[in-house]
Short mmCIF file of C-alpha atoms and ligand atoms in Angstrom, two decimals:
data_model
loop_
_atom_site.label_atom_id
_atom_site.label_comp_id
_atom_site.label_asym_id
_atom_site.label_seq_id
_atom_site.Cartn_x
_atom_site.Cartn_y
_atom_site.Cartn_z
CA UNK F 1178 4.52 -17.44 -5.13
CA UNK F 1179 4.67 -17.45 -8.94
CA UNK F 1180 4.16 -21.21 -9.02
CA UNK F 1181 0.73 -20.66 -7.49
CA UNK F 1182 -0.51 -18.50 -10.37
CA UNK F 1183 -3.03 -19.88 -12.81
CA UNK F 1184 -1.89 -17.93 -15.83
CA UNK F 1185 -4.89 -17.28 -18.05
CA UNK F 1186 -2.77 -15.41 -20.57
CA UNK F 1187 -0.49 -18.37 -21.03
CA UNK F 1188 -3.31 -20.90 -21.40
CA UNK F 1189 -5.05 -18.48 -23.74
CA UNK F 1190 -2.01 -18.14 -25.97
CA UNK F 1191 -1.71 -21.89 -26.22
CA UNK F 1192 -5.35 -22.35 -27.22
CA UNK F 1193 -5.28 -19.36 -29.60
CA UNK F 1194 -2.20 -20.90 -31.23
CA UNK F 1195 -4.14 -24.12 -31.81
CA UNK F 1196 -7.09 -22.16 -33.22
CA UNK F 1197 -4.78 -20.25 -35.58
CA UNK F 1198 -3.22 -23.45 -36.91
CA UNK F 1199 -6.67 -24.88 -37.66
CA UNK F 1200 -7.92 -21.63 -39.27
CA UNK F 1201 -4.78 -21.46 -41.47
CA UNK F 1202 -5.41 -25.05 -42.49
CA UNK F 1203 -9.02 -24.26 -43.41
CA UNK F 1204 -7.92 -21.21 -45.36
CA UNK F 1205 -5.38 -23.21 -47.35
CA UNK F 1206 -7.70 -26.15 -47.98
CA UNK F 1207 -11.01 -24.45 -48.66
CA UNK F 1208 -10.21 -20.72 -48.70
CA UNK F 1209 -13.04 -20.13 -46.26
CA UNK F 1210 -12.59 -19.19 -42.63
CA UNK F 1211 -14.89 -18.90 -39.60
CA UNK F 1212 -16.69 -15.57 -39.24
CA UNK F 1213 -17.89 -13.69 -36.17
CA UNK F 1214 -20.32 -10.76 -36.15
CA UNK F 1215 -20.37 -8.45 -33.13
CA UNK F 1216 -23.42 -6.28 -32.58
CA UNK F 1217 -23.08 -3.23 -30.37
CA UNK F 1218 -25.97 -0.90 -29.62
CA UNK F 1219 -25.20 2.52 -28.12
CA UNK F 1220 -21.90 3.92 -26.97
CA UNK F 1221 -21.18 2.27 -23.64
CA UNK F 1222 -17.41 2.82 -23.15
CA UNK F 1223 -16.38 -0.58 -21.75
CA UNK F 1224 -18.53 -2.38 -24.36
CA UNK F 1225 -16.70 -0.57 -27.16
CA UNK F 1226 -13.38 -1.72 -25.69
CA UNK F 1227 -14.61 -5.32 -25.33
CA UNK F 1228 -15.81 -5.39 -28.94
CA UNK F 1229 -12.53 -3.91 -30.18
CA UNK F 1230 -10.55 -6.50 -28.22
CA UNK F 1231 -12.67 -9.29 -29.66
CA UNK F 1232 -12.10 -8.00 -33.19
CA UNK F 1233 -8.34 -7.87 -32.63
CA UNK F 1234 -8.38 -11.38 -31.19
CA UNK F 1235 -10.23 -12.61 -34.30
CA UNK F 1236 -7.71 -10.92 -36.60
CA UNK F 1237 -4.81 -12.50 -34.75
CA UNK F 1238 -6.05 -16.04 -35.36
CA UNK F 1239 -7.38 -15.39 -38.88
CA UNK F 1240 -11.11 -15.45 -38.03
CA UNK F 1241 -13.14 -13.07 -40.19
CA UNK F 1242 -14.99 -10.50 -38.08
CA UNK F 1243 -17.46 -7.75 -38.69
CA UNK F 1244 -18.80 -5.14 -36.32
CA UNK F 1245 -22.30 -3.71 -36.40
CA UNK F 1246 -22.40 -0.52 -34.36
CA UNK F 1247 -25.94 0.76 -33.99
CA UNK F 1248 -27.02 4.05 -32.41
CA UNK F 1249 -28.44 4.10 -28.85
CA UNK F 1250 -31.97 4.84 -30.13
CA UNK F 1251 -32.08 1.80 -32.46
CA UNK F 1252 -35.49 0.17 -32.25
CA UNK F 1253 -35.89 -3.41 -31.07
CA UNK F 1254 -37.36 -4.31 -34.48
CA UNK F 1255 -34.34 -2.95 -36.34
CA UNK F 1256 -32.03 -4.92 -34.08
CA UNK F 1257 -34.07 -8.10 -34.55
CA UNK F 1258 -33.97 -7.57 -38.33
CA UNK F 1259 -30.19 -7.29 -38.26
CA UNK F 1260 -29.90 -10.48 -36.20
CA UNK F 1261 -32.20 -12.25 -38.62
CA UNK F 1262 -29.95 -11.17 -41.50
CA UNK F 1263 -26.84 -12.41 -39.67
CA UNK F 1264 -28.62 -15.68 -38.82
CA UNK F 1265 -28.89 -16.28 -42.57
CA UNK F 1266 -25.50 -14.89 -43.59
CA UNK F 1267 -23.31 -17.76 -44.85
CA UNK F 1268 -19.91 -16.30 -43.92
CA UNK F 1269 -21.00 -15.68 -40.31
CA UNK F 1270 -20.73 -18.62 -37.89
CA UNK F 1271 -21.00 -16.73 -34.65
CA UNK F 1272 -23.12 -13.81 -33.51
CA UNK F 1273 -22.24 -11.86 -30.42
CA UNK F 1274 -24.64 -9.35 -28.92
CA UNK F 1275 -22.62 -7.08 -26.69
CA UNK F 1276 -24.41 -6.50 -23.37
CA UNK F 1277 -25.81 -4.41 -21.84
CA UNK F 1278 -28.41 -3.34 -24.39
CA UNK F 1279 -30.21 0.00 -23.99
CA UNK F 1280 -33.17 -0.13 -21.57
CA UNK F 1281 -35.87 0.14 -24.25
CA UNK F 1282 -34.73 -3.15 -25.81
CA UNK F 1283 -35.85 -6.50 -24.39
CA UNK F 1284 -32.56 -8.32 -23.83
CA UNK F 1285 -34.11 -11.78 -23.50
CA UNK F 1286 -36.07 -11.40 -26.72
CA UNK F 1287 -32.95 -10.29 -28.57
CA UNK F 1288 -30.69 -13.05 -27.22
CA UNK F 1289 -33.36 -15.64 -27.98
CA UNK F 1290 -33.55 -14.44 -31.60
CA UNK F 1291 -29.96 -15.54 -32.31
CA UNK F 1292 -29.87 -18.85 -34.18
CA UNK F 1293 -28.71 -21.36 -31.50
CA UNK F 1294 -26.24 -22.77 -34.08
CA UNK F 1295 -24.53 -19.36 -34.17
CA UNK F 1296 -24.92 -18.58 -30.46
CA UNK F 1297 -21.20 -18.63 -29.69
CA UNK F 1298 -21.79 -16.88 -26.35
CA UNK F 1299 -23.88 -19.86 -25.23
CA UNK F 1300 -26.66 -17.58 -23.92
CA UNK F 1301 -29.57 -19.03 -25.93
CA UNK F 1302 -31.96 -21.22 -23.88
CA UNK F 1303 -31.35 -24.11 -26.30
CA UNK F 1304 -27.64 -24.06 -25.51
CA UNK F 1305 -28.19 -23.43 -21.80
CA UNK F 1306 -30.66 -26.35 -21.78
CA UNK F 1307 -28.25 -28.64 -23.62
CA UNK F 1308 -25.54 -27.77 -21.11
CA UNK F 1309 -27.97 -28.56 -18.29
CA UNK F 1310 -28.68 -31.97 -19.81
CA UNK F 1311 -25.01 -32.67 -20.56
CA UNK F 1312 -25.56 -32.62 -24.33
CA UNK F 1313 -23.17 -30.94 -26.79
CA UNK F 1314 -23.76 -27.20 -26.80
CA UNK F 1315 -22.05 -23.87 -27.03
CA UNK F 1316 -20.87 -23.30 -23.48
CA UNK F 1317 -20.83 -19.74 -22.13
CA UNK F 1318 -17.29 -18.49 -22.68
CA UNK F 1319 -16.28 -17.48 -19.14
CA UNK F 1320 -17.20 -20.76 -17.37
CA UNK F 1321 -15.86 -22.71 -20.35
CA UNK F 1322 -12.55 -20.86 -19.99
CA UNK F 1323 -12.44 -21.62 -16.27
CA UNK F 1324 -12.72 -25.36 -16.89
CA UNK F 1325 -10.06 -25.20 -19.62
CA UNK F 1326 -7.68 -23.50 -17.18
CA UNK F 1327 -8.34 -26.10 -14.48
CA UNK F 1328 -7.71 -28.83 -17.05
CA UNK F 1329 -4.51 -27.17 -18.28
CA UNK F 1330 -3.10 -27.11 -14.75
CA UNK F 1331 -4.36 -30.67 -14.12
CA UNK F 1332 -6.30 -29.50 -11.11
CA UNK F 1333 -8.39 -32.36 -9.78
CA UNK F 1334 -12.10 -31.60 -9.76
CA UNK F 1335 -13.69 -34.99 -9.17
CA UNK F 1336 -14.90 -35.43 -5.60
CA UNK F 1337 -13.82 -31.93 -4.59
CA UNK F 1338 -16.01 -29.44 -2.76
CA UNK F 1339 -16.53 -26.60 -5.23
CA UNK F 1340 -18.23 -23.39 -4.15
CA UNK F 1341 -19.46 -21.03 -6.83
CA UNK F 1342 -20.07 -17.54 -5.52
CA UNK F 1343 -22.70 -15.89 -7.76
CA UNK F 1344 -25.63 -17.36 -9.68
CA UNK F 1345 -25.84 -15.37 -12.91
CA UNK F 1346 -26.92 -17.14 -16.09
CA UNK F 1347 -23.69 -16.23 -17.85
CA UNK F 1348 -21.15 -17.19 -15.18
CA UNK F 1349 -22.30 -18.68 -11.87
CA UNK F 1350 -24.92 -21.19 -13.01
CA UNK F 1351 -23.04 -22.59 -16.02
CA UNK F 1352 -19.80 -22.74 -13.98
CA UNK F 1353 -21.63 -24.78 -11.35
CA UNK F 1354 -23.07 -27.16 -13.96
CA UNK F 1355 -19.66 -27.69 -15.59
CA UNK F 1356 -18.05 -28.46 -12.23
CA UNK F 1357 -20.89 -30.84 -11.44
CA UNK F 1358 -20.33 -32.59 -14.78
CA UNK F 1359 -16.73 -33.05 -13.71
CA UNK F 1360 -18.00 -34.74 -10.55
CA UNK F 1361 -17.34 -31.99 -8.03
CA UNK F 1362 -19.75 -31.58 -5.14
CA UNK F 1363 -21.05 -28.13 -5.93
CA UNK F 1364 -22.55 -25.44 -3.73
CA UNK F 1365 -23.87 -22.23 -5.27
CA UNK F 1366 -23.87 -19.14 -3.05
CA UNK F 1367 -25.57 -15.80 -3.63
CA UNK F 1368 -26.61 -12.66 -1.81
CA UNK F 1369 -29.12 -14.51 0.42
CA UNK F 1370 -26.75 -17.32 1.44
CA UNK F 1371 -26.48 -17.73 5.20
CA UNK F 1372 -23.12 -18.50 6.79
CA UNK F 1373 -21.29 -17.71 3.57
CA UNK F 1374 -17.92 -17.66 5.32
CA UNK F 1375 -18.43 -21.15 6.68
CA UNK F 1376 -19.47 -22.51 3.28
CA UNK F 1377 -16.46 -20.88 1.61
CA UNK F 1378 -14.07 -22.14 4.26
CA UNK F 1379 -14.99 -25.74 3.39
CA UNK F 1380 -14.31 -25.32 -0.33
CA UNK F 1381 -11.49 -27.07 -2.18
CA UNK F 1382 -12.26 -24.92 -5.22
CA UNK F 1383 -13.81 -21.44 -5.12
CA UNK F 1384 -15.15 -19.67 -8.20
CA UNK F 1385 -15.88 -16.06 -7.22
CA UNK F 1386 -18.20 -14.20 -9.60
CA UNK F 1387 -20.10 -11.53 -7.70
CA UNK F 1388 -18.64 -8.20 -8.81
CA UNK F 1389 -17.56 -7.07 -5.31
CA UNK F 1390 -13.92 -5.95 -5.10
CA UNK F 1391 -11.71 -8.01 -2.76
CA UNK F 1392 -14.75 -9.66 -1.15
CA UNK F 1393 -13.18 -13.08 -0.51
CA UNK F 1394 -10.69 -12.71 2.36
CA UNK F 1395 -8.01 -15.12 3.52
CA UNK F 1396 -10.04 -15.83 6.66
CA UNK F 1397 -12.80 -17.35 4.47
CA UNK F 1398 -10.49 -19.69 2.57
CA UNK F 1399 -9.27 -23.16 3.45
CA UNK F 1400 -5.52 -23.83 3.36
CA UNK F 1401 -4.66 -25.22 -0.09
CA UNK F 1402 -7.87 -24.16 -1.85
CA UNK F 1403 -7.87 -23.40 -5.58
CA UNK F 1404 -9.24 -19.93 -6.27
CA UNK F 1405 -10.74 -18.77 -9.54
CA UNK F 1406 -11.49 -15.06 -9.53
CA UNK F 1407 -13.94 -13.98 -12.22
CA UNK F 1408 -14.65 -10.49 -10.84
CA UNK F 1409 -13.64 -7.37 -12.70
CA UNK F 1410 -14.06 -4.32 -10.48
CA UNK F 1411 -12.75 -0.83 -11.12
CA UNK F 1412 -11.43 0.73 -7.88
CA UNK F 1413 -11.56 4.48 -7.16
CA UNK F 1414 -7.83 4.52 -7.84
CA UNK F 1415 -8.60 3.41 -11.41
CA UNK F 1416 -6.97 0.02 -10.81
CA UNK F 1417 -8.73 -3.26 -11.53
CA UNK F 1418 -9.49 -5.68 -8.73
CA UNK F 1419 -11.07 -9.09 -8.65
CA UNK F 1420 -13.63 -10.43 -6.18
CA UNK F 1421 -10.79 -12.01 -4.20
CA UNK F 1422 -8.33 -10.22 -1.92
CA UNK F 1423 -5.48 -11.62 -3.99
CA UNK F 1424 -2.55 -10.24 -1.94
CA UNK F 1425 -3.67 -12.03 1.21
CA UNK F 1426 -5.46 -15.05 -0.20
CA UNK F 1427 -2.52 -16.19 -2.36
CA UNK F 1428 -0.52 -17.42 0.62
CA UNK F 1429 -3.35 -19.72 1.74
CA UNK F 1430 -4.32 -21.00 -1.69
CA UNK F 1431 -2.59 -23.76 -3.63
CA UNK F 1432 -3.38 -22.03 -6.94
CA UNK F 1433 -5.08 -18.78 -7.82
CA UNK F 1434 -5.99 -16.68 -10.86
CA UNK F 1435 -4.83 -13.05 -10.88
CA UNK F 1436 -6.95 -10.11 -12.05
CA UNK F 1437 -6.13 -9.08 -14.70
CA UNK F 1438 -4.49 -11.98 -16.53
CA UNK F 1439 -6.61 -14.86 -15.26
CA UNK F 1440 -10.15 -15.55 -16.37
CA UNK F 1441 -10.43 -12.48 -18.63
CA UNK F 1442 -8.19 -13.59 -21.52
CA UNK F 1443 -9.81 -17.05 -21.45
CA UNK F 1444 -13.27 -15.58 -22.02
CA UNK F 1445 -12.29 -14.12 -25.41
CA UNK F 1446 -10.33 -17.24 -26.29
CA UNK F 1447 -13.37 -19.46 -25.77
CA UNK F 1448 -15.40 -17.13 -27.98
CA UNK F 1449 -12.87 -17.77 -30.77
CA UNK F 1450 -13.00 -21.46 -29.95
CA UNK F 1451 -16.80 -21.57 -30.14
CA UNK F 1452 -16.74 -19.67 -33.46
CA UNK F 1453 -14.33 -22.23 -34.89
CA UNK F 1454 -16.53 -25.08 -33.59
CA UNK F 1455 -19.56 -23.49 -35.22
CA UNK F 1456 -17.72 -23.28 -38.55
CA UNK F 1457 -16.54 -26.89 -38.29
CA UNK F 1458 -20.13 -27.99 -37.62
CA UNK F 1459 -21.38 -26.02 -40.63
CA UNK F 1460 -19.01 -27.85 -43.00
CA UNK F 1461 -19.31 -31.33 -41.51
P1 NDP N 2522 -24.22 -10.49 -11.86
O1 NDP N 2522 -24.33 -9.13 -11.29
O2 NDP N 2522 -25.13 -10.91 -12.96
O3 NDP N 2522 -24.39 -11.56 -10.68
C1 NDP N 2522 -23.75 -11.36 -9.46
C2 NDP N 2522 -24.06 -12.51 -8.55
O4 NDP N 2522 -23.35 -12.31 -7.34
C3 NDP N 2522 -25.53 -12.63 -8.18
O5 NDP N 2522 -25.92 -13.97 -8.21
C4 NDP N 2522 -25.61 -12.09 -6.75
O6 NDP N 2522 -26.56 -12.70 -5.92
C5 NDP N 2522 -24.23 -12.43 -6.23
N1 NDP N 2522 -23.81 -11.51 -5.18
C6 NDP N 2522 -23.70 -10.17 -5.26
N2 NDP N 2522 -23.28 -9.67 -4.09
C7 NDP N 2522 -23.09 -10.73 -3.26
C8 NDP N 2522 -22.66 -10.86 -1.92
N3 NDP N 2522 -22.32 -9.79 -1.20
N4 NDP N 2522 -22.59 -12.09 -1.40
C9 NDP N 2522 -22.93 -13.18 -2.12
N5 NDP N 2522 -23.35 -13.11 -3.41
C10 NDP N 2522 -23.43 -11.90 -3.96
O7 NDP N 2522 -22.70 -10.64 -12.28
P2 NDP N 2522 -21.97 -11.54 -13.41
O8 NDP N 2522 -22.10 -12.97 -13.08
O9 NDP N 2522 -22.33 -11.05 -14.74
O10 NDP N 2522 -20.46 -11.06 -13.14
C11 NDP N 2522 -19.82 -11.24 -11.90
C12 NDP N 2522 -18.46 -10.58 -11.96
O11 NDP N 2522 -17.70 -11.22 -12.96
C13 NDP N 2522 -18.47 -9.10 -12.33
O12 NDP N 2522 -17.41 -8.46 -11.67
C14 NDP N 2522 -18.21 -9.11 -13.82
O13 NDP N 2522 -17.59 -7.92 -14.27
C15 NDP N 2522 -17.24 -10.26 -13.91
N6 NDP N 2522 -17.20 -10.91 -15.22
C16 NDP N 2522 -15.98 -11.18 -15.71
C17 NDP N 2522 -15.84 -11.83 -16.89
C18 NDP N 2522 -14.47 -12.14 -17.38
O14 NDP N 2522 -14.30 -12.44 -18.55
N7 NDP N 2522 -13.47 -12.13 -16.51
C19 NDP N 2522 -16.99 -12.22 -17.71
C20 NDP N 2522 -18.26 -11.96 -17.06
C21 NDP N 2522 -18.35 -11.33 -15.85
P3 NDP N 2522 -28.16 -12.59 -6.17
O15 NDP N 2522 -28.44 -13.48 -7.34
O16 NDP N 2522 -28.74 -13.08 -4.92
O17 NDP N 2522 -28.42 -11.14 -6.48
#
């Protein structure tokens, strides 16, 4: 069964190794390195862990990072002022706004205030629009990581039926566009999709990103399908589960990502990648 696993950790390590080599080179040649600023408002537990992991990942490849932890009652204006400062800060090439933001802050307004040239999450409408048009852009890290994994394992995309389960702006929609750019025939499913099981059962590639533990069952999957599980769900037992019933689906799939150890590590890796790209662009 091990030969069916799409190992996100392994692909991540390879790409992070390449990033580190390039950052070391930049450090030796110009003594400047890419910089990432993470902005966290409030004390949401998982968000604190994500930001810490991102900082560690930066350190490991030599990317400079700084964290801006703001209290829960920070005003929208104060947050916008900080982003404006980071937009103009020379040693910062990427700005990450950790979501969710507290309810009194307009998330769209805040994300749109990030300079698109430093929008390493790929959430700004300029980058989303460029992706839509097939122009160079910062691609949202999770879907970008998915494509990198498919490429690493030389999984054929062209002409395949790809079904993306979920239509969020940060995962489902950009994943669908990327697969379309690679010439898959793409179907996007969501909570109002009729005959979901039938649509899934015709897929050569499934990207599941709905946030429902073990939702995709073996009965919904075609023999030999490639399964990418984006979901991260905490079970009552405290264990993590994806959106795919991994234990049963693995035997029907040709390749499958585990949770954890699949898409997750790739998301952070592509953030590092985008930060390096932003730096390279700033010096070119
Ligand atoms: P959202 O909640 O923004 O979107 C969920 C999508 O799933 C919506 O489009 C929704 O449909 C659809 N959906 C929900 N329930 C069903 C259902 N029963 N049948 C069909 N469609 C359904 O989630 P995200 O895209 O942000 O995240 C999805 C999952 O991926 C989560 O578990 C999240 O934690 C995980 N994630 C993991 C990352 C990683 O690095 N591994 C990164 C980002 C997210 P509708 O639009 O109709 O409401």
